[in-house]
GROMACS .gro file of C-alpha atoms in nm:
model
  282
    1MET     CA    1  -0.430   2.835  -1.235
    2ASN     CA    2  -0.462   2.517  -1.444
    3LEU     CA    3  -0.447   2.225  -1.202
    4SER     CA    4  -0.419   1.974  -1.487
    5GLU     CA    5  -0.081   2.128  -1.569
    6ILE     CA    6   0.042   2.128  -1.209
    7LEU     CA    7  -0.040   1.762  -1.137
    8PRO     CA    8   0.225   1.619  -1.377
    9VAL     CA    9   0.481   1.850  -1.217
   10MET     CA   10   0.392   1.715  -0.874
   11GLN     CA   11   0.416   1.358  -0.998
   12SER     CA   12   0.755   1.424  -1.156
   13VAL     CA   13   0.887   1.586  -0.839
   14ALA     CA   14   0.751   1.294  -0.634
   15ARG     CA   15   0.932   1.041  -0.853
   16GLU     CA   16   1.259   1.232  -0.823
   17ALA     CA   17   1.214   1.257  -0.447
   18GLY     CA   18   1.137   0.885  -0.433
   19GLN     CA   19   1.462   0.805  -0.610
   20LEU     CA   20   1.646   1.008  -0.348
   21GLN     CA   21   1.460   0.829  -0.069
   22LEU     CA   22   1.571   0.494  -0.210
   23ARG     CA   23   1.935   0.605  -0.239
   24PHE     CA   24   1.944   0.667   0.137
   25PHE     CA   25   1.721   0.373   0.230
   26ARG     CA   26   1.890   0.100   0.436
   27GLN     CA   27   2.218   0.292   0.423
   28THR     CA   28   2.409   0.439   0.715
   29MET     CA   29   2.279   0.793   0.771
   30ALA     CA   30   2.266   1.060   1.037
   31ILE     CA   31   1.960   1.052   1.262
   32THR     CA   32   1.872   1.341   1.494
   33GLU     CA   33   1.621   1.353   1.776
   34LYS     CA   34   1.376   1.643   1.740
   35GLY     CA   35   1.204   1.614   2.074
   36SER     CA   36   1.266   1.263   2.200
   37ALA     CA   37   1.414   0.931   2.091
   38ARG     CA   38   1.075   0.859   1.932
   39ASP     CA   39   1.060   1.184   1.733
   40ILE     CA   40   1.341   1.172   1.480
   41VAL     CA   41   1.458   1.323   1.155
   42THR     CA   42   1.707   1.156   0.922
   43GLU     CA   43   1.941   1.324   0.678
   44ALA     CA   44   1.721   1.172   0.409
   45ASP     CA   45   1.417   1.369   0.538
   46LEU     CA   46   1.616   1.691   0.512
   47ALA     CA   47   1.761   1.611   0.170
   48VAL     CA   48   1.424   1.511   0.024
   49GLU     CA   49   1.245   1.818   0.156
   50LYS     CA   50   1.523   2.041   0.021
   51LEU     CA   51   1.494   1.879  -0.321
   52VAL     CA   52   1.114   1.909  -0.332
   53VAL     CA   53   1.111   2.272  -0.218
   54GLU     CA   54   1.381   2.370  -0.468
   55ARG     CA   55   1.194   2.207  -0.756
   56LEU     CA   56   0.859   2.358  -0.666
   57ARG     CA   57   0.992   2.706  -0.592
   58SER     CA   58   1.176   2.716  -0.923
   59LEU     CA   59   0.840   2.675  -1.099
   60PHE     CA   60   0.600   2.841  -0.854
   61PRO     CA   61   0.808   3.100  -0.668
   62ASP     CA   62   0.511   3.282  -0.513
   63PHE     CA   63   0.344   2.979  -0.358
   64ASN     CA   64   0.366   2.933   0.018
   65VAL     CA   65   0.547   2.626   0.150
   66VAL     CA   66   0.471   2.430   0.466
   67GLY     CA   67   0.714   2.145   0.529
   68GLU     CA   68   0.764   1.911   0.819
   69GLU     CA   69   1.133   1.972   0.868
   70ASN     CA   70   1.183   2.345   0.801
   71SER     CA   71   1.008   2.679   0.821
   72TYR     CA   72   0.968   2.897   0.512
   73ALA     CA   73   0.889   3.266   0.469
   74ALA     CA   74   0.522   3.332   0.400
   75THR     CA   75   0.399   3.501   0.084
   76ALA     CA   76   0.073   3.673  -0.004
   77SER     CA   77  -0.031   3.390  -0.236
   78PRO     CA   78  -0.348   3.192  -0.154
   79TRP     CA   79  -0.167   2.880  -0.279
   80ARG     CA   80   0.020   2.660  -0.032
   81TRP     CA   81   0.230   2.345  -0.068
   82LEU     CA   82   0.216   2.096   0.220
   83ILE     CA   83   0.512   1.859   0.220
   84ASP     CA   84   0.602   1.557   0.427
   85PRO     CA   85   0.931   1.439   0.275
   86ILE     CA   86   0.914   1.097   0.440
   87ASP     CA   87   0.586   1.005   0.604
   88GLY     CA   88   0.686   0.703   0.807
   89THR     CA   89   1.033   0.817   0.916
   90THR     CA   90   1.056   0.558   1.192
   91ASN     CA   91   0.982   0.278   0.944
   92TYR     CA   92   1.234   0.430   0.703
   93SER     CA   93   1.507   0.455   0.966
   94LYS     CA   94   1.457   0.088   1.060
   95GLY     CA   95   1.469  -0.036   0.700
   96LEU     CA   96   1.095  -0.106   0.676
   97ALA     CA   97   0.971  -0.040   0.322
   98HIS     CA   98   0.649   0.134   0.425
   99PHE     CA   99   0.695   0.509   0.383
  100ALA     CA  100   0.596   0.777   0.136
  101LEU     CA  101   0.637   1.130   0.012
  102SER     CA  102   0.318   1.326   0.075
  103LEU     CA  103   0.265   1.638  -0.135
  104ALA     CA  104  -0.049   1.850  -0.142
  105LEU     CA  105  -0.144   2.182  -0.297
  106ALA     CA  106  -0.411   2.390  -0.125
  107ARG     CA  107  -0.581   2.717  -0.212
  108ASP     CA  108  -0.734   2.924   0.066
  109GLY     CA  109  -0.718   2.626   0.300
  110GLU     CA  110  -0.883   2.376   0.063
  111VAL     CA  111  -0.672   2.096  -0.085
  112GLN     CA  112  -0.689   2.095  -0.465
  113LEU     CA  113  -0.428   1.833  -0.556
  114GLY     CA  114  -0.270   1.548  -0.363
  115VAL     CA  115   0.009   1.304  -0.447
  116VAL     CA  116   0.138   1.024  -0.223
  117TYR     CA  117   0.428   0.817  -0.353
  118ASN     CA  118   0.580   0.503  -0.202
  119PRO     CA  119   0.886   0.433  -0.419
  120ALA     CA  120   0.965   0.104  -0.243
  121ALA     CA  121   0.631  -0.037  -0.361
  122GLY     CA  122   0.624   0.154  -0.689
  123GLU     CA  123   0.285   0.298  -0.599
  124MET     CA  124   0.176   0.654  -0.671
  125PHE     CA  125  -0.165   0.770  -0.550
  126TRP     CA  126  -0.310   1.101  -0.660
  127ALA     CA  127  -0.631   1.299  -0.672
  128THR     CA  128  -0.766   1.627  -0.802
  129ARG     CA  129  -1.059   1.799  -0.635
  130GLY     CA  130  -1.369   1.684  -0.819
  131GLY     CA  131  -1.166   1.464  -1.052
  132GLY     CA  132  -1.145   1.132  -0.868
  133ALA     CA  133  -0.862   0.934  -0.710
  134PHE     CA  134  -0.609   0.712  -0.884
  135LEU     CA  135  -0.337   0.456  -0.818
  136ASN     CA  136  -0.076   0.426  -1.093
  137GLY     CA  137  -0.331   0.554  -1.344
  138ASP     CA  138  -0.622   0.331  -1.242
  139ARG     CA  139  -0.923   0.490  -1.076
  140ILE     CA  140  -0.978   0.371  -0.718
  141SER     CA  141  -1.268   0.370  -0.475
  142VAL     CA  142  -1.333   0.274  -0.116
  143SER     CA  143  -1.471  -0.065  -0.019
  144THR     CA  144  -1.838  -0.155  -0.004
  145VAL     CA  145  -1.804  -0.315   0.341
  146ASP     CA  146  -2.123  -0.253   0.537
  147SER     CA  147  -2.049  -0.380   0.888
  148LEU     CA  148  -1.767  -0.357   1.142
  149GLN     CA  149  -1.755  -0.736   1.153
  150LYS     CA  150  -1.622  -0.730   0.794
  151ALA     CA  151  -1.394  -0.429   0.842
  152LEU     CA  152  -1.016  -0.406   0.850
  153LEU     CA  153  -0.917  -0.082   1.022
  154ALA     CA  154  -0.599   0.118   1.075
  155THR     CA  155  -0.484   0.354   1.349
  156GLY     CA  156  -0.171   0.524   1.478
  157PHE     CA  157   0.011   0.609   1.800
  158TYR     CA  158   0.205   0.915   1.913
  159TYR     CA  159   0.538   1.043   2.036
  160ASP     CA  160   0.396   1.151   2.370
  161ARG     CA  161   0.274   0.857   2.576
  162ASP     CA  162  -0.014   1.014   2.766
  163GLU     CA  163  -0.392   0.970   2.778
  164LYS     CA  164  -0.429   0.991   2.398
  165VAL     CA  165  -0.242   0.662   2.358
  166THR     CA  166  -0.441   0.506   2.641
  167ARG     CA  167  -0.761   0.618   2.477
  168THR     CA  168  -0.658   0.473   2.142
  169LEU     CA  169  -0.584   0.139   2.305
  170ARG     CA  170  -0.922   0.147   2.480
  171GLN     CA  171  -1.086   0.221   2.144
  172VAL     CA  172  -0.904  -0.079   1.998
  173ARG     CA  173  -1.051  -0.292   2.277
  174ALA     CA  174  -1.398  -0.153   2.212
  175LEU     CA  175  -1.370  -0.231   1.842
  176PHE     CA  176  -1.255  -0.586   1.907
  177ASP     CA  177  -1.559  -0.621   2.133
  178GLN     CA  178  -1.759  -0.546   1.816
  179ASP     CA  179  -1.589  -0.849   1.656
  180ILE     CA  180  -1.417  -0.650   1.381
  181MET     CA  181  -1.199  -0.831   1.129
  182GLY     CA  182  -0.878  -0.664   1.249
  183ILE     CA  183  -0.671  -0.351   1.311
  184ARG     CA  184  -0.335  -0.253   1.164
  185ARG     CA  185  -0.081   0.008   1.272
  186TYR     CA  186   0.157   0.062   0.979
  187GLY     CA  187   0.311   0.397   1.073
  188SER     CA  188   0.228   0.623   0.776
  189ALA     CA  189  -0.087   0.833   0.789
  190ALA     CA  190  -0.058   0.923   0.422
  191LEU     CA  191  -0.051   0.558   0.317
  192ASP     CA  192  -0.322   0.462   0.567
  193LEU     CA  193  -0.554   0.709   0.396
  194CYS     CA  194  -0.451   0.587   0.051
  195PHE     CA  195  -0.506   0.225   0.154
  196LEU     CA  196  -0.854   0.327   0.268
  197ALA     CA  197  -0.906   0.496  -0.068
  198CYS     CA  198  -0.830   0.181  -0.266
  199GLY     CA  199  -1.018  -0.059  -0.038
  200ARG     CA  200  -0.726  -0.222   0.144
  201PHE     CA  201  -0.853  -0.068   0.468
  202ASP     CA  202  -1.216   0.008   0.549
  203GLY     CA  203  -1.161   0.271   0.817
  204TYR     CA  204  -0.888   0.472   0.989
  205TRP     CA  205  -0.856   0.703   1.290
  206GLU     CA  206  -0.575   0.879   1.473
  207HIS     CA  207  -0.532   1.139   1.751
  208THR     CA  208  -0.365   1.351   1.603
  209LEU     CA  209  -0.173   1.460   1.293
  210ASN     CA  210  -0.018   1.767   1.141
  211ALA     CA  211  -0.160   1.902   0.816
  212TRP     CA  212   0.135   1.778   0.610
  213ASP     CA  213   0.069   1.425   0.735
  214PHE     CA  214  -0.288   1.402   0.607
  215ALA     CA  215  -0.347   1.678   0.346
  216ALA     CA  216  -0.277   1.473   0.033
  217GLY     CA  217  -0.424   1.150   0.169
  218TRP     CA  218  -0.735   1.334   0.284
  219LEU     CA  219  -0.816   1.449  -0.069
  220ILE     CA  220  -0.733   1.108  -0.217
  221ALA     CA  221  -0.964   0.934   0.032
  222VAL     CA  222  -1.250   1.180  -0.022
  223GLU     CA  223  -1.224   1.157  -0.400
  224ALA     CA  224  -1.234   0.777  -0.365
  225GLY     CA  225  -1.563   0.802  -0.176
  226ALA     CA  226  -1.455   0.798   0.189
  227VAL     CA  227  -1.621   1.000   0.464
  228VAL     CA  228  -1.344   1.200   0.629
  229GLU     CA  229  -1.383   1.426   0.930
  230ALA     CA  230  -1.199   1.544   1.238
  231ALA     CA  231  -1.177   1.289   1.517
  232ASP     CA  232  -1.416   1.499   1.728
  233GLY     CA  233  -1.681   1.478   1.457
  234LYS     CA  234  -1.629   1.834   1.337
  235THR     CA  235  -1.525   1.951   0.993
  236LEU     CA  236  -1.161   1.872   0.920
  237CYS     CA  237  -0.931   2.162   0.831
  238LEU     CA  238  -0.564   2.209   0.745
  239ALA     CA  239  -0.439   2.234   1.103
  240LYS     CA  240  -0.314   1.991   1.365
  241SER     CA  241  -0.612   1.763   1.410
  242GLY     CA  242  -0.741   1.420   1.486
  243ILE     CA  243  -0.890   1.237   1.192
  244MET     CA  244  -1.150   0.968   1.132
  245ALA     CA  245  -1.206   0.828   0.784
  246ALA     CA  246  -1.419   0.539   0.669
  247ALA     CA  247  -1.602   0.375   0.386
  248PRO     CA  248  -1.963   0.501   0.392
  249GLY     CA  249  -2.100   0.158   0.484
  250ILE     CA  250  -1.928   0.156   0.825
  251HIS     CA  251  -1.892   0.527   0.898
  252ASP     CA  252  -2.179   0.555   1.145
  253ALA     CA  253  -2.093   0.235   1.331
  254LEU     CA  254  -1.724   0.326   1.355
  255THR     CA  255  -1.803   0.679   1.473
  256THR     CA  256  -2.038   0.547   1.741
  257CYS     CA  257  -1.789   0.292   1.869
  258LEU     CA  258  -1.497   0.538   1.884
  259ALA     CA  259  -1.711   0.803   2.054
  260SER     CA  260  -1.814   0.555   2.322
  261VAL     CA  261  -1.461   0.573   2.467
  262PRO     CA  262  -1.410   0.907   2.648
  263LEU     CA  263  -1.087   1.062   2.760
  264ALA     CA  264  -1.015   0.933   3.111
  265GLY     CA  265  -1.169   1.158   3.373
  266SER     CA  266  -1.340   1.379   3.116
  267GLY     CA  267  -1.690   1.247   3.158
  268GLN     CA  268  -1.734   1.319   2.789
  269SER     CA  269  -1.745   1.121   2.472
  270ALA     CA  270  -1.500   1.187   2.191
  271LYS     CA  271  -1.766   1.389   2.007
  272ASP     CA  272  -1.804   1.617   2.307
  273ASN     CA  273  -1.435   1.669   2.366
  274ASP     CA  274  -1.289   1.964   2.178
  275GLN     CA  275  -0.924   1.900   2.261
  276ILE     CA  276  -0.802   1.588   2.086
  277GLY     CA  277  -0.447   1.627   1.973
  278GLY     CA  278  -0.104   1.773   2.005
  279PHE     CA  279   0.129   1.521   1.846
  280ASN     CA  280   0.335   1.481   1.534
  281HIS     CA  281   0.307   1.165   1.326
  282VAL     CA  282   0.612   0.941   1.289
   0.00000   0.00000   0.00000
């Protein structure tokens, strides 16, 4: 399989999907609750995923497909698409222009290609395994920040408002006690990872995400020089997982600070706790 031939297809599909996103954006559209008023899907999510799957299956009919909004029959192929039609659905539904299509291609559980496209900003990020990361054709790399005091970080919250949210807020407090520059919560994991990749953010963590949320951004961040791992310090894989990503210069300090905040009542640090997760990303 020639990845250099698949990448332009992914970029073309992403642009077409982005055009569809913009046609629905800030228009009246149907919104359905998936599990709660905080966990929603718009008719745009469904239309975009349908478009992307149709385009990809017409060209690669044997590839497996994993999408956020629908289930698809499995095939014997080692290749798998991971699709989030609108990463940042809550932003999108409220008319906030911070959302993206996230599209990744994995083989045997290892991401080979990743594309993240925000049509509202006209920004397309992409990466190929071993080939670097790019924004609109220009190569990108993580920042050279070497202390938390100079670092701008990003995080996320969750649909379910239990101890994971409390822990994140306590980690925010711990980081501010380290006199960090600041923390942002923008509501799109894919773009958070891409912003880390191009130096807009210096670190990012979240408890937790689905594979379609982070697959493309994960590869883009790694190819840009970021250290990316599961939030519990273990090796990240394409499954529901927490994530911690950082520029190399602050990785150790950020890991230490986050791990200093245990789950309430656990008596354990984050690195010792094997169960961090269970939420979709909005």
